[in-house]
CSV table of C-alpha atoms in Angstrom, one decimal:
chain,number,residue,atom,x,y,z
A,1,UNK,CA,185.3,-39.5,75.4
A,2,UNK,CA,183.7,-39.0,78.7
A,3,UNK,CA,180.6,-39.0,78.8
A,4,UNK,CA,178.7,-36.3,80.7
A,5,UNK,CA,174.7,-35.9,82.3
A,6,UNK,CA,174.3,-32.0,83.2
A,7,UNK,CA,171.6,-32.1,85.8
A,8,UNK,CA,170.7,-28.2,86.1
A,9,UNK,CA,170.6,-26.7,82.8
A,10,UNK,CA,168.5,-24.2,81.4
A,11,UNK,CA,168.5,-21.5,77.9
A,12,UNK,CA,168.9,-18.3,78.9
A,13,UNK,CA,165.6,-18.0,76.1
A,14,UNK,CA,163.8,-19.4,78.7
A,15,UNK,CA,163.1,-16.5,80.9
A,16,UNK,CA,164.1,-13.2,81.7
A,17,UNK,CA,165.3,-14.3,85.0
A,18,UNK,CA,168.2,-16.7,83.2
A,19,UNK,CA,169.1,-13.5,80.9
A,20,UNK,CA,166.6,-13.4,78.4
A,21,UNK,CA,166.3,-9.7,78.0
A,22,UNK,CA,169.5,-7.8,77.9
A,23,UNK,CA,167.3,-4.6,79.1
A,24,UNK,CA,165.8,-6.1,82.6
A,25,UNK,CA,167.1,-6.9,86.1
A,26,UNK,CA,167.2,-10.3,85.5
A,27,UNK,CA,169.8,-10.0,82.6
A,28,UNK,CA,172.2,-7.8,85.4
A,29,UNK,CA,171.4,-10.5,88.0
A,30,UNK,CA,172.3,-13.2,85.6
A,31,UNK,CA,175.9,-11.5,84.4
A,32,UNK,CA,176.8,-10.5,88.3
A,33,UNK,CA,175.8,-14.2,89.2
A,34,UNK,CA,178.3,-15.2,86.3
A,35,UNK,CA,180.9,-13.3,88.1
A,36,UNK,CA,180.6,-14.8,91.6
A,37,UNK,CA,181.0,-18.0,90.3
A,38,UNK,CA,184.1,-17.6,88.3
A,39,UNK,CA,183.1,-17.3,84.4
A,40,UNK,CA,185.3,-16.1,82.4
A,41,UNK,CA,182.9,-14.4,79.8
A,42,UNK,CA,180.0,-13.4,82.6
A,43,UNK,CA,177.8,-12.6,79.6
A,44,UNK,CA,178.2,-15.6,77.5
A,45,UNK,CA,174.5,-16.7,78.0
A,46,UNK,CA,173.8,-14.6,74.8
A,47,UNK,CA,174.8,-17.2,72.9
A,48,UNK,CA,171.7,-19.7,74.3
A,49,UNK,CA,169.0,-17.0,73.2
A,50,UNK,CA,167.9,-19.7,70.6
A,51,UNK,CA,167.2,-23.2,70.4
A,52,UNK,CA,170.5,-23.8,68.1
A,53,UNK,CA,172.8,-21.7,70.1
A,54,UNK,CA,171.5,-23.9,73.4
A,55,UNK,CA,172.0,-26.9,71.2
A,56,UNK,CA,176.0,-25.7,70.4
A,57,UNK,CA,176.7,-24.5,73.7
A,58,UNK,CA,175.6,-28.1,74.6
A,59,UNK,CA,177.6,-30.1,71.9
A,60,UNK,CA,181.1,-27.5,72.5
A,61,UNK,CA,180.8,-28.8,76.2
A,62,UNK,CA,180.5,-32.3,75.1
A,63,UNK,CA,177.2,-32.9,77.2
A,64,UNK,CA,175.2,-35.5,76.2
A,65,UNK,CA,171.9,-35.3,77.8
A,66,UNK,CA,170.8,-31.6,79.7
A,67,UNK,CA,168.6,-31.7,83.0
A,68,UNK,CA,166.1,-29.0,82.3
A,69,UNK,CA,164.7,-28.1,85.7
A,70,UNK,CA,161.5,-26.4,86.1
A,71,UNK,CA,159.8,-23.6,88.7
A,72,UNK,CA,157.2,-23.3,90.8
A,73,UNK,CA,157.1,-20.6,93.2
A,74,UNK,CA,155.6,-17.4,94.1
A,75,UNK,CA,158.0,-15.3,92.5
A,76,UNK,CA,159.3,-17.5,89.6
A,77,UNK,CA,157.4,-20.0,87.5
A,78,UNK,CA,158.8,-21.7,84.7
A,79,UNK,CA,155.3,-23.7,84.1
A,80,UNK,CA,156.0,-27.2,83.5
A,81,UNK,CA,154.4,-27.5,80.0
A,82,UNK,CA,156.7,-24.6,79.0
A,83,UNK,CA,159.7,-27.3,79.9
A,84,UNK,CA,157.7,-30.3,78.4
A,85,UNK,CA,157.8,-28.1,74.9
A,86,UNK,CA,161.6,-27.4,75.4
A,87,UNK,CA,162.1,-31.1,76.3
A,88,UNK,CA,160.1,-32.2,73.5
A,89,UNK,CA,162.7,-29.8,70.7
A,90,UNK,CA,165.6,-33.0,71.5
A,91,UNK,CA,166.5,-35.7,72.3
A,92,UNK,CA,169.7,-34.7,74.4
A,93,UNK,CA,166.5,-32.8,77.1
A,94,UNK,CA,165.3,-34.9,80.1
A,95,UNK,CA,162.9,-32.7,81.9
A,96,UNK,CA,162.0,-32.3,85.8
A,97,UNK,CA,158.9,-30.3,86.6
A,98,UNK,CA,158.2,-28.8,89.8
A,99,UNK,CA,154.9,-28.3,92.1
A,100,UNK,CA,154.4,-26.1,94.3
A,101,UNK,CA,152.0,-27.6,97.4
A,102,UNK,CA,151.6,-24.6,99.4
A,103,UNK,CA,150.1,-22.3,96.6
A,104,UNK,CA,148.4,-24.9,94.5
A,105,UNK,CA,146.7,-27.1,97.7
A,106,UNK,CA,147.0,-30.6,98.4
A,107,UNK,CA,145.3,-32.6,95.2
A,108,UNK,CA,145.8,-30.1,92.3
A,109,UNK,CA,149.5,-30.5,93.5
A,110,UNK,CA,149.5,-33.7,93.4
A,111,UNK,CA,147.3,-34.4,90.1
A,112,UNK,CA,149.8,-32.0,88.7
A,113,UNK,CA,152.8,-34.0,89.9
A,114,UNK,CA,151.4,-37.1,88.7
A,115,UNK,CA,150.8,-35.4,85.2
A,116,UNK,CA,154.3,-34.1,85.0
A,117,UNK,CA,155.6,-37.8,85.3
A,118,UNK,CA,152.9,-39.9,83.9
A,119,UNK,CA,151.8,-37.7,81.0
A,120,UNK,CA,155.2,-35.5,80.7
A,121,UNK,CA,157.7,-37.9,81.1
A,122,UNK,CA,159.2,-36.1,83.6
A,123,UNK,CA,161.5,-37.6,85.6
A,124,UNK,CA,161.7,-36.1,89.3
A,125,UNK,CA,160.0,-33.3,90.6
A,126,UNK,CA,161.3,-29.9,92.0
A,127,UNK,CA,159.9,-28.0,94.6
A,128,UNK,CA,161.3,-25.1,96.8
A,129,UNK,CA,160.5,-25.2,100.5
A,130,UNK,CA,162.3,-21.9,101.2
A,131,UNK,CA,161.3,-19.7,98.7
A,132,UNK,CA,157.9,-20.6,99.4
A,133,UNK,CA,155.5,-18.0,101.3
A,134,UNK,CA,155.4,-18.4,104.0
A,135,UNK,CA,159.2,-20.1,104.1
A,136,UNK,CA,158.5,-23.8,105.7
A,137,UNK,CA,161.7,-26.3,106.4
A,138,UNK,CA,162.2,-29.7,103.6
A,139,UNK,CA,160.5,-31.6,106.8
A,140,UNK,CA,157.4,-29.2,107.2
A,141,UNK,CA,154.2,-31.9,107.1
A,142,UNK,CA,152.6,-30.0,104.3
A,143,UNK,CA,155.4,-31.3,101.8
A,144,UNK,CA,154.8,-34.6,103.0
A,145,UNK,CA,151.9,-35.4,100.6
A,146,UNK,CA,155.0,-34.6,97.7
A,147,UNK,CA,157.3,-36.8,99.0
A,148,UNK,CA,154.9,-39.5,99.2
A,149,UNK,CA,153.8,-39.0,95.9
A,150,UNK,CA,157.3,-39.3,94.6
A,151,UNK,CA,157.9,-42.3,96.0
A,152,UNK,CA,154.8,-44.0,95.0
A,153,UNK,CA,155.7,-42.8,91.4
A,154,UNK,CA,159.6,-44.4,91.9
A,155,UNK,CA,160.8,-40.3,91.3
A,156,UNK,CA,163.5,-38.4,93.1
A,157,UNK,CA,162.0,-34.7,94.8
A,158,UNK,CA,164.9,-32.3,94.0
A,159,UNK,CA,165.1,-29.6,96.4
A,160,UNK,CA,166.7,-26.2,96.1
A,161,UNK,CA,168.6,-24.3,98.4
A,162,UNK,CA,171.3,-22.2,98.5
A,163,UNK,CA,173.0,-18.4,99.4
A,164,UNK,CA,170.1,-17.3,97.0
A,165,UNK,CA,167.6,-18.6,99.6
A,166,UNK,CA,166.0,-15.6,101.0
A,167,UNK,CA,166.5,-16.5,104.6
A,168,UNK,CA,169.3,-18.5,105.7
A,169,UNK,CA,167.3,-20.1,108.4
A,170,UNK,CA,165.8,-22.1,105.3
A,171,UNK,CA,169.1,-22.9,103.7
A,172,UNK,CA,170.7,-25.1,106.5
A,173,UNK,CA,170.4,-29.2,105.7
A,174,UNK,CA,169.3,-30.4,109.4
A,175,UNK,CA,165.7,-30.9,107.6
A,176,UNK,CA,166.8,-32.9,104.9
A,177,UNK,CA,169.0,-35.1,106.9
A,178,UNK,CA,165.2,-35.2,109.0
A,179,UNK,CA,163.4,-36.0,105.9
A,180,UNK,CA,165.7,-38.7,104.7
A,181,UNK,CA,165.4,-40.1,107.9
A,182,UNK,CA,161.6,-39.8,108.1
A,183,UNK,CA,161.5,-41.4,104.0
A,184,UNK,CA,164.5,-43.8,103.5
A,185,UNK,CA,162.8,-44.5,100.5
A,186,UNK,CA,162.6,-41.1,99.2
A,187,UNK,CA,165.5,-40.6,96.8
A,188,UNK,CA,167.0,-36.8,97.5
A,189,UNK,CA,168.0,-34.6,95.3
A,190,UNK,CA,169.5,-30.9,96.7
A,191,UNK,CA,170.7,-28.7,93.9
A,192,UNK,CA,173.1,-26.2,95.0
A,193,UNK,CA,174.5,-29.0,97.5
A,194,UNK,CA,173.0,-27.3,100.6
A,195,UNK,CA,176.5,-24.5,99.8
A,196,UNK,CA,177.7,-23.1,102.3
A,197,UNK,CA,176.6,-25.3,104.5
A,198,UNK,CA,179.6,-28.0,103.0
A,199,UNK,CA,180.1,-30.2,106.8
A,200,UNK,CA,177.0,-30.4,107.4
A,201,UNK,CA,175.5,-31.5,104.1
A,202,UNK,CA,178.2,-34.1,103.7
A,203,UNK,CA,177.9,-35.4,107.3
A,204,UNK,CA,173.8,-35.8,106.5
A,205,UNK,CA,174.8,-37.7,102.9
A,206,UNK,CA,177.4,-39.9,105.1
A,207,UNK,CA,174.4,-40.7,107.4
A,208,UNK,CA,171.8,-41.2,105.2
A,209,UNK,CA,172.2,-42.8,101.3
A,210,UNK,CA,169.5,-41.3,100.1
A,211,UNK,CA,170.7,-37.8,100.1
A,212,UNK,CA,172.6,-36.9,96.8
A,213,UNK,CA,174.6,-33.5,96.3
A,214,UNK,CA,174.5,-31.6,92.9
A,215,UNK,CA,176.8,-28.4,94.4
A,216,UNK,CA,176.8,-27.2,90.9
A,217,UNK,CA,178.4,-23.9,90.4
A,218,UNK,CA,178.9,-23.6,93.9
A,219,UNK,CA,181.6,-26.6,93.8
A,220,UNK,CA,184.1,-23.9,92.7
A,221,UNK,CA,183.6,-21.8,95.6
A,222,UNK,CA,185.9,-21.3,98.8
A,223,UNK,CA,185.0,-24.4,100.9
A,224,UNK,CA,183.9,-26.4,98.7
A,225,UNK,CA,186.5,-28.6,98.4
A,226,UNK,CA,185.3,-31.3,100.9
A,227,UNK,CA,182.6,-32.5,98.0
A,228,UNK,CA,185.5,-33.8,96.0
A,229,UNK,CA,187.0,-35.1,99.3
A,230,UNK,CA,183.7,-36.9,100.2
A,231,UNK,CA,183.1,-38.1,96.9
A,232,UNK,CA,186.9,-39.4,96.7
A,233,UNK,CA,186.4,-41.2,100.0
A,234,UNK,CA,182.4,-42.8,100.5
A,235,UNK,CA,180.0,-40.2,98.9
A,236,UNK,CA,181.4,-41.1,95.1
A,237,UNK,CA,177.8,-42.5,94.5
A,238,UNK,CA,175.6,-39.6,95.7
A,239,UNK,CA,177.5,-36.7,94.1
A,240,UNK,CA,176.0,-35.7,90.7
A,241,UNK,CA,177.6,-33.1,87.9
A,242,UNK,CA,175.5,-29.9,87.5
A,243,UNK,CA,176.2,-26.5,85.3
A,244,UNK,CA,173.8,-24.3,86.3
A,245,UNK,CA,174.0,-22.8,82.9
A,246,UNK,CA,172.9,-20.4,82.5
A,247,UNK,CA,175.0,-19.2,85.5
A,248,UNK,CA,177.9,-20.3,84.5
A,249,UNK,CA,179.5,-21.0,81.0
A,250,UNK,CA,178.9,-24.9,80.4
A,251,UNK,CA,182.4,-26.0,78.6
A,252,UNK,CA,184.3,-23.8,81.0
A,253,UNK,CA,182.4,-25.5,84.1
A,254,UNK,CA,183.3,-29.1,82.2
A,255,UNK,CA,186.8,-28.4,82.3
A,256,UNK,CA,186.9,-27.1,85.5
A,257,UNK,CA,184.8,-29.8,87.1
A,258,UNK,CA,187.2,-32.4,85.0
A,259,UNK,CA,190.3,-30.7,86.8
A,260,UNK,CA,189.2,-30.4,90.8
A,261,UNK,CA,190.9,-33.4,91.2
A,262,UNK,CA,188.4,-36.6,91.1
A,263,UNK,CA,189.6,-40.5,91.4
A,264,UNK,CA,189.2,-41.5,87.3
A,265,UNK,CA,186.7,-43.9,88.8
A,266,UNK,CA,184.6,-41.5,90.5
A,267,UNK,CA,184.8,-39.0,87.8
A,268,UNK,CA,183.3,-41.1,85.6
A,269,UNK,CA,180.3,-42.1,88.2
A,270,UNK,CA,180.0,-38.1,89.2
A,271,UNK,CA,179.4,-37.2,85.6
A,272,UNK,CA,177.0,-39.3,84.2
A,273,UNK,CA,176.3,-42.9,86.4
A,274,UNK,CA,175.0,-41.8,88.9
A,275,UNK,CA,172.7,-39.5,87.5
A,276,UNK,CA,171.7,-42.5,84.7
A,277,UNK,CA,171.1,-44.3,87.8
A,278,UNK,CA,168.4,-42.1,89.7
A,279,UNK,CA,166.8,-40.4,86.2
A,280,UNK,CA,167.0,-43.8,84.4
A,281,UNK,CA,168.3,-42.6,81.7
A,282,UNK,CA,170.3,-43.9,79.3
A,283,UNK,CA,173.7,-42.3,77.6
């Protein structure tokens, strides 16, 4: 059987924002999300409102090990002990945390990072330059003290962009083809694979090897066809296999990924090597 990382998964339990509460805005947000991206049952996330339904949906996608990302920002915090807890319920859980530098200040961010891997076991860090306020670019000098820190720690940063980025200007990957530049060493992560901006996200990964794409559910999205391309041709080792449950259903999104038309041998690194790889994680 193949085996399969997920490296952006969450419960819908976890907060209202992924669905939690069918009575808020986030629950409406989270089924009209589900319908952009092509699920077939755009409220299916009910069935992750516990700790055993998350565990099913898990097992019925044949996922072995889930990527639970955390938050930091000023309008969405998922703390990081919150996700150390979750983490801590299974052994199939690997757990990223997230800091956020520009609201926290230099050295409680990064006594907090160093907790999250040191203490939590966590095993990159998340942060979100463009949901940040102010908004600052991946490059800005204030982040540099992250990036720094993740390297002296041996830890991928994650960063997350996207269409949900408030302001486009913030969305575009010329910075993070800047900041791999600036920190060859710095291993890359960019959930949402820098969609819609496919080329140029692509031509910055073909540059510079440090860059790896997890376009997640926006892989199934007009355009997004030149990942699978990429990754068929020279990016088959930076391209990583994302859900973004609870955004889109998780077996539906196997299958699909499964079918978009992968080299056997790329498949194989796209679902799980490569992210086994940069976590160090085992399957």
């Amino acid at each position: 059987m193949q085996k399969i990382i997920d490296m952006r998964s969450r419960p819908a339990f976890l907060h209202d924002f992924f669905g939690a509460n069918p009575d808020s805005a986030g629950y409406q947000t989270a089924k009209w999300l589900n319908q952009r991206v092509g699920s077939k049952e755009p409220e299916h996330f009910r069935r992750s409102y516990t700790l055993e339904g998350y565990l099913a949906e898990i097992a019925q996608a044949g996922v072995d090990k889930a990527v639970i990302v955390g938050r930091e920002t000023p309008g969405l915090t998922i703390d990081n002990d919150t996700i150390a807890d979750l983490v801590a319920s299974s052994g199939q859980f690997v757990g990223i945390g997230s800091v956020d530098i520009l609201s926290r200040g230099e050295d409680n961010a990064i006594a907090e990072l160093v907790r999250a891997v040191k203490q939590l076991g966590f095993k990159a860090i998340n942060i979100e330059p463009g949901f940040a306020e102010p908004p600052v670019q991946a490059d800005d000098p204030a982040l540099f003290p992250v990036y720094e820190a993740c390297i002296g720690l041996d830890v991928p940063v994650c960063l997350m962009s996207g269409p949900t980025t408030p302001n486009f200007a913030y969305a575009h990957p010329n910075a993070v083809a800047r900041l791999a530049r600036r920190y060859p060493l710095l291993k890359i992560i960019c959930f949402h694979g820098y969609y819609p901006f496919v080329n140029e996200v692509i031509g910055a990964a073909f540059r510079y090897a440090n860059i790896y794409l997890v376009p997640d559910m926006y892989i199934f999205q007009p355009g997004s066809a030149l990942y699978v391309e990429a990754a068929n041709a020279f990016l088959g080792e930076q391209l990583l296999f994302g859900s973004s449950y609870p955004f889109r259903d998780m077996k539906q999104t196997v299958d699909d990924f499964a079918a978009l038309g992968f080299k056997d041998a790329v498949l194989d690194k796209v679902f799980y090597q490569n992210a086994g790889q940069l976590l160090k994680i085992a399957v």
